[in-house]
GROMACS .gro file of C-alpha atoms in nm:
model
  252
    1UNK     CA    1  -0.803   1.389   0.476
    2UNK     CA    2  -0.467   1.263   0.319
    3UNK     CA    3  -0.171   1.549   0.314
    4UNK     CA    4  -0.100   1.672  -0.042
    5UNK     CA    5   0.205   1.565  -0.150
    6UNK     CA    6   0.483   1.786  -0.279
    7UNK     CA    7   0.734   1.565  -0.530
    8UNK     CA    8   1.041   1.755  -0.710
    9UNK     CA    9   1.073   1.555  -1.097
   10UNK     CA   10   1.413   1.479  -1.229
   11UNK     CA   11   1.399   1.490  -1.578
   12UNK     CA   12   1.754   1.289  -1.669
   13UNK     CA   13   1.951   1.248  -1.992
   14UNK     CA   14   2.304   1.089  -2.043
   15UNK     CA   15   2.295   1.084  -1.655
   16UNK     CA   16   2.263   1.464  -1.537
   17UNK     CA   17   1.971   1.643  -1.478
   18UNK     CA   18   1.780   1.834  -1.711
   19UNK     CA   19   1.449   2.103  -1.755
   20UNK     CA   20   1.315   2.251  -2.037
   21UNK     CA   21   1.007   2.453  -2.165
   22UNK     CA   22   0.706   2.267  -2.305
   23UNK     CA   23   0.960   1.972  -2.344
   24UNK     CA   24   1.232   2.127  -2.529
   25UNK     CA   25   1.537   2.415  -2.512
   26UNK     CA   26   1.664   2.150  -2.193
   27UNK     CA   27   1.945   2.299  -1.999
   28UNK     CA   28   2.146   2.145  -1.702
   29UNK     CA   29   1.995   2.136  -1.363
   30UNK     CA   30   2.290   1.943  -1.176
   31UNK     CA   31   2.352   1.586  -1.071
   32UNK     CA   32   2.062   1.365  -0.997
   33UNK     CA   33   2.164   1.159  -0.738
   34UNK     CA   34   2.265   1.464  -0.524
   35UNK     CA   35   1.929   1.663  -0.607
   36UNK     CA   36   1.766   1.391  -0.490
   37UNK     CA   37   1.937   1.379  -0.142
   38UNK     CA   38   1.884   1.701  -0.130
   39UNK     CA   39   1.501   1.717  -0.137
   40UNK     CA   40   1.502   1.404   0.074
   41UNK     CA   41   1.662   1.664   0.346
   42UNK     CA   42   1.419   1.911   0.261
   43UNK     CA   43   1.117   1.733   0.311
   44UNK     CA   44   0.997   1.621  -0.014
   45UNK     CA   45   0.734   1.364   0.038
   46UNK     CA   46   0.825   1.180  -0.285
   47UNK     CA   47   1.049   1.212  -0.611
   48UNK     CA   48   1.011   1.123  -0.962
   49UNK     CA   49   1.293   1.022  -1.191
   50UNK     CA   50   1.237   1.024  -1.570
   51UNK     CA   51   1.471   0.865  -1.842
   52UNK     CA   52   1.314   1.164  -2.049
   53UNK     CA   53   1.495   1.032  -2.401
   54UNK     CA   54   1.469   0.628  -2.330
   55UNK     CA   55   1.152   0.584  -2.525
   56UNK     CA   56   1.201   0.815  -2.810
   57UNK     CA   57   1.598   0.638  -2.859
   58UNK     CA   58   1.465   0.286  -2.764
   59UNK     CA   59   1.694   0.286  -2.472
   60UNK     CA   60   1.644   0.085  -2.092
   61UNK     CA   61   1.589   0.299  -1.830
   62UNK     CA   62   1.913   0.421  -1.611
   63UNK     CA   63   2.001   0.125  -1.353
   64UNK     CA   64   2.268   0.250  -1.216
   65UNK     CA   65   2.127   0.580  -1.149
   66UNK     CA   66   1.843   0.423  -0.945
   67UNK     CA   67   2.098   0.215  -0.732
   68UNK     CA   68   2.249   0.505  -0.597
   69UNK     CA   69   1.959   0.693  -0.552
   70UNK     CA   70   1.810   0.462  -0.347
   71UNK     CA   71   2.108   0.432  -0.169
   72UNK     CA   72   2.128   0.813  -0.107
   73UNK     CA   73   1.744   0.907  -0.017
   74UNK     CA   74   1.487   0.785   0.211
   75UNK     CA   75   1.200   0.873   0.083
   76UNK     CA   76   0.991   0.696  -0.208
   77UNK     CA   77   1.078   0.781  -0.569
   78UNK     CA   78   0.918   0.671  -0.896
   79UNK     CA   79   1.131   0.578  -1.233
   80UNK     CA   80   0.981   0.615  -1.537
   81UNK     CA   81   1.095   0.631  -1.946
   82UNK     CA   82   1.185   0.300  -2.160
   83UNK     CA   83   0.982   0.058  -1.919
   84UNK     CA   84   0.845  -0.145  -2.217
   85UNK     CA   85   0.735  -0.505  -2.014
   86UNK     CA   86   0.763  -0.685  -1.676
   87UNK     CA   87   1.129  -0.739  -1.675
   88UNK     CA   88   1.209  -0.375  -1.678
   89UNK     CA   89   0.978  -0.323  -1.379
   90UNK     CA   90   1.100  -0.610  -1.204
   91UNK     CA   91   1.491  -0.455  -1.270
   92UNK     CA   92   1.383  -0.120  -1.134
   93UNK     CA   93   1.237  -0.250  -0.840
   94UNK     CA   94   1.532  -0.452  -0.725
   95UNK     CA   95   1.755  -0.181  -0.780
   96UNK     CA   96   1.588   0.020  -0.503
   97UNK     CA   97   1.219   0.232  -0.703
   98UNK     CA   98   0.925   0.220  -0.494
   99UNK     CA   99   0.717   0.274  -0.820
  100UNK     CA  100   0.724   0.271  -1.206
  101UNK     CA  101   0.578   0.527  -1.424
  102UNK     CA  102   0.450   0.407  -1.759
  103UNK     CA  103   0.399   0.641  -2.073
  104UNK     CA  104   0.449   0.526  -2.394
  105UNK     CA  105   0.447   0.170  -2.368
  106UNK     CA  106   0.089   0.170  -2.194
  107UNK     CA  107  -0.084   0.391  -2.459
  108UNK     CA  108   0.107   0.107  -2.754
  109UNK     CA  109  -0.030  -0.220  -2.498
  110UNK     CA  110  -0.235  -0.049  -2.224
  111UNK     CA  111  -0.254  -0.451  -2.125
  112UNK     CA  112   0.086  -0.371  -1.951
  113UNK     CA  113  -0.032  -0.213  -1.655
  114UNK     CA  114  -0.273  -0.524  -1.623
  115UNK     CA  115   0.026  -0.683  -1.617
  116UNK     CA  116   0.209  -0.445  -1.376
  117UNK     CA  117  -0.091  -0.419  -1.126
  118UNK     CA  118  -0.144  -0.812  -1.110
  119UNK     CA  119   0.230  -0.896  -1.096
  120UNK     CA  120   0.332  -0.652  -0.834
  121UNK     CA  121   0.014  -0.466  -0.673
  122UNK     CA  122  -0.124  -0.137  -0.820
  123UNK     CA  123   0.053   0.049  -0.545
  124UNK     CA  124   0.347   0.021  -0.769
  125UNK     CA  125   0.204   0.146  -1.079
  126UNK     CA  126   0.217   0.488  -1.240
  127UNK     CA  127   0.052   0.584  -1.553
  128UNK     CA  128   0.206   0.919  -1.658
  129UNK     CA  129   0.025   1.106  -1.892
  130UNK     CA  130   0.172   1.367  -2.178
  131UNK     CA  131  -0.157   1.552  -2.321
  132UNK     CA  132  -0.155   1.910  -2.532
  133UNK     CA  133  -0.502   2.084  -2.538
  134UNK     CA  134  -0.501   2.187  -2.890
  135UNK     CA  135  -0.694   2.451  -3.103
  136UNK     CA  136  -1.020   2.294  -3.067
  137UNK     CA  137  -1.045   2.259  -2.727
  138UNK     CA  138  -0.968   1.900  -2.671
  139UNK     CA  139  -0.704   1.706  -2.461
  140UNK     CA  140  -0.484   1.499  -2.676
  141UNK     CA  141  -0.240   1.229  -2.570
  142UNK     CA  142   0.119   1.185  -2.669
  143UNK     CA  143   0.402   1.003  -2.664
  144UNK     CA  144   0.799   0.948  -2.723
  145UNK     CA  145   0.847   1.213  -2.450
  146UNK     CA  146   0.556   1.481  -2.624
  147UNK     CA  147   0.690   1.443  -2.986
  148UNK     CA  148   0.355   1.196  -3.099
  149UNK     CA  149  -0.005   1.233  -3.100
  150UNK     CA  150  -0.176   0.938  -3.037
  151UNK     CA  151  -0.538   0.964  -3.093
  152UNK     CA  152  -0.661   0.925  -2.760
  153UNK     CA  153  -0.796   1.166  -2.540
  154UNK     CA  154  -0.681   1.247  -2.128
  155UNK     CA  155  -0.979   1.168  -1.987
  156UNK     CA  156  -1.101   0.858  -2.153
  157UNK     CA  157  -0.742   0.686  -2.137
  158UNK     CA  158  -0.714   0.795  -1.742
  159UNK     CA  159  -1.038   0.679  -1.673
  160UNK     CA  160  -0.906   0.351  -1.861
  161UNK     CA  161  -0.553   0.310  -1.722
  162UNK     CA  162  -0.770   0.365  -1.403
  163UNK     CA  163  -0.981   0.060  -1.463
  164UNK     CA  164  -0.633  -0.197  -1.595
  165UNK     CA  165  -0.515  -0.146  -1.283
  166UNK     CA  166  -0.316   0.192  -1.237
  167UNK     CA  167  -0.272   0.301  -0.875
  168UNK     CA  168  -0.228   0.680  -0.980
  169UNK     CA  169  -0.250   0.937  -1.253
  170UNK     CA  170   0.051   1.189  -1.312
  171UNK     CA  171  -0.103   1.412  -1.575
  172UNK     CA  172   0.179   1.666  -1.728
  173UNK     CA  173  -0.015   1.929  -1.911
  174UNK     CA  174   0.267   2.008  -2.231
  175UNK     CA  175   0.092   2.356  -2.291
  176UNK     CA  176   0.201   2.429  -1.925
  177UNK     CA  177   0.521   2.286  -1.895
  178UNK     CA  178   0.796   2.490  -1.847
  179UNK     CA  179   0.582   2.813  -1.819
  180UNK     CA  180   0.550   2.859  -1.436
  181UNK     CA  181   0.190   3.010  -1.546
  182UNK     CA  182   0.038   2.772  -1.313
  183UNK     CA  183  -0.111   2.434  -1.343
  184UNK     CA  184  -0.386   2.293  -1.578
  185UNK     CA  185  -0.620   2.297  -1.282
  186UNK     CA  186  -0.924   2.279  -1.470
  187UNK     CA  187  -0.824   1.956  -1.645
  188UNK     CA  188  -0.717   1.842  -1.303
  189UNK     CA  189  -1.020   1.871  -1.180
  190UNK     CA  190  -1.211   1.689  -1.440
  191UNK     CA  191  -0.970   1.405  -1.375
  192UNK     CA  192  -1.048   1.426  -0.986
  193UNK     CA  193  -1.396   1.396  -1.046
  194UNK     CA  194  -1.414   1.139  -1.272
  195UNK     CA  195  -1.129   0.917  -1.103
  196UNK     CA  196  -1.135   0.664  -0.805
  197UNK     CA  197  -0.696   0.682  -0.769
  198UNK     CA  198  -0.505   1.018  -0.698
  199UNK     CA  199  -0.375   1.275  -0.923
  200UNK     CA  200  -0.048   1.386  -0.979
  201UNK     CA  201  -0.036   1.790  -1.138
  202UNK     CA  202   0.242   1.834  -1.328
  203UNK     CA  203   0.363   2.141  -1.575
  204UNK     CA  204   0.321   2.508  -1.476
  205UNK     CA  205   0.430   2.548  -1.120
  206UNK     CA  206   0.596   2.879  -1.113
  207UNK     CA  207   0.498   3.069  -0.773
  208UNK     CA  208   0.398   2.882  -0.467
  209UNK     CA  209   0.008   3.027  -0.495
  210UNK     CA  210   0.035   2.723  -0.802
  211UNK     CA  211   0.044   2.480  -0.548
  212UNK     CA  212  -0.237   2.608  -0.380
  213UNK     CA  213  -0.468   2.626  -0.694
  214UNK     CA  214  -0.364   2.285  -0.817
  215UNK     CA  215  -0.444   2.168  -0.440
  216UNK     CA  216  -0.811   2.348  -0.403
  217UNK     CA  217  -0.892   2.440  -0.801
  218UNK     CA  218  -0.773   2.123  -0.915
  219UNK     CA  219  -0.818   1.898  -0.649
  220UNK     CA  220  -0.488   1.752  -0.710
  221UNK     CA  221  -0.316   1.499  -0.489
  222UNK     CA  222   0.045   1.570  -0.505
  223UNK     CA  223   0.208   1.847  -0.713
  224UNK     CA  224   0.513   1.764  -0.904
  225UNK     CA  225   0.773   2.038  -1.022
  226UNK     CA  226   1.128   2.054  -1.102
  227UNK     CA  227   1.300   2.407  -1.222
  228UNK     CA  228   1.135   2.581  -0.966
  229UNK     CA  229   1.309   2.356  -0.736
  230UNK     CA  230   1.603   2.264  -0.895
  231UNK     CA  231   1.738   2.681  -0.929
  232UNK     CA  232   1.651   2.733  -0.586
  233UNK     CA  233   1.331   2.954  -0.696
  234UNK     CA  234   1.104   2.789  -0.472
  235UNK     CA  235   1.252   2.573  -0.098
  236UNK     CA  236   1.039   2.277   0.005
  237UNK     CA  237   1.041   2.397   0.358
  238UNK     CA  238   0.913   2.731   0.264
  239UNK     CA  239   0.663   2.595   0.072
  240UNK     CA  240   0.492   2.372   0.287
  241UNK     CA  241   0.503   2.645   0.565
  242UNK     CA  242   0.295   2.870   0.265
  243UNK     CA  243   0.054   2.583   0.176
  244UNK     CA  244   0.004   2.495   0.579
  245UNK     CA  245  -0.102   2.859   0.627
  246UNK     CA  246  -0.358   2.868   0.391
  247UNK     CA  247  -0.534   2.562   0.563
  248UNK     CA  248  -0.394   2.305   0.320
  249UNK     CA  249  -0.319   1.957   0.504
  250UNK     CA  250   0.096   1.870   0.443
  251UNK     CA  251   0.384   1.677   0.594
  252UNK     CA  252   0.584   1.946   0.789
   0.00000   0.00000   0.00000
């Protein structure tokens, strides 16, 4: 069996990092670049970088910020927010990301990540995925960093990214996010079942037993989080030694 991943998310605007609660009220969280060599110490198995505001203000994604990360981390780290076509994935690649995450853009020309997968190898592409379950029960996309409903629903655009060419699924649940109630592990594990690529969980990690659930309840892949990690609530080393003790399979 493949170990779990564990993969602190820097949300970044105007260059610092930031964290909010079901993607608003942001506050700071500190400098990105040095976050990031931080949980590279720690034993992060990956990191994700969003440009949280590039879509929504029509903005390219932070360069500069990715050169120095990848000059200060050796681990791989996705960049996502404002990729829009192949020449922003091609400028994010050379400037040191191992892979791009795709939002927006993908749900306006889901032909992109045919375009992403056949130009540089699915490996390299990410198809993050905002979705609210509203009153009725149903999971509804959005985009512009959560602010737009889009008409489609999680599991039929996963199951489509899936089949354009997407190497994984990060699905943020928006009711979650923020709330450190615990993942959407139910929806996760829809996704699991009906998907061939991995799963990234994303919103609601607030206590390591989280991790766990989104692991076993929501057969989740990796597990992404960011305020629990970025105010020192929850260490990386601590909690892989949790999840290794209750017979979960990760990178010590």
């Amino acid at each position: 069996m493949l170990a779990k991943r564990i993969i602190p998310c820097l949300d970044v605007r105007g260059g610092e990092t930031v964290k909010g609660t079901c993607f608003v009220d942001l506050r700071s969280a500190g400098d990105p670049v040095e976050l990031g060599r931080r949980y590279s110490r720690e034993g992060a198995d990956e990191l994700v970088y969003l440009d949280i505001t590039a879509s929504h203000e029509g903005r390219k994604t932070f360069t500069d910020v990715v050169r120095r990360v990848a000059a200060a981390v050796n681990i791989p780290f996705t960049v996502g927010g404002g990729v829009n076509e192949l020449a922003d994935v091609e400028r994010l690649l050379s400037a040191g990301a191992d892979k791009v995450s795709v939002n927006s853009a993908a749900l306006r020309h889901p032909a992109l990540i045919n375009e992403i997968a056949g130009r540089f190898g699915s490996q390299v592409c990410v198809v993050a995925i905002d979705a609210r379950k509203e009153a009725d029960g149903q999971w509804q996309c959005y985009i512009n960093g959560g602010r737009k409903p889009v008409g489609r629903g999680l599991y039929e655009w996963a199951k489509e990214a899936q089949e354009r060419g997407a190497g994984e699924i990060l699905f943020t649940s928006m009711n979650h996010d923020g709330v450190k109630a615990g993942f959407a592990n139910e929806a996760l594990a829809a996704l699991a079942c009906n998907l061939r690529i991995p799963v990234i969980a994303s919103g609601g990690a607030g206590a390591m037993s989280h991790f766990r659930d989104a692991f076993t309840l929501g057969q989740a892949d990796a597990a992404l989080a960011a305020s629990v990690f970025h105010f020192g609530e929850i260490s990386i080393p601590q909690l892989k030694a949790y999840l290794r003790q209750e017979h979960i399979n990760v990178r010590l």
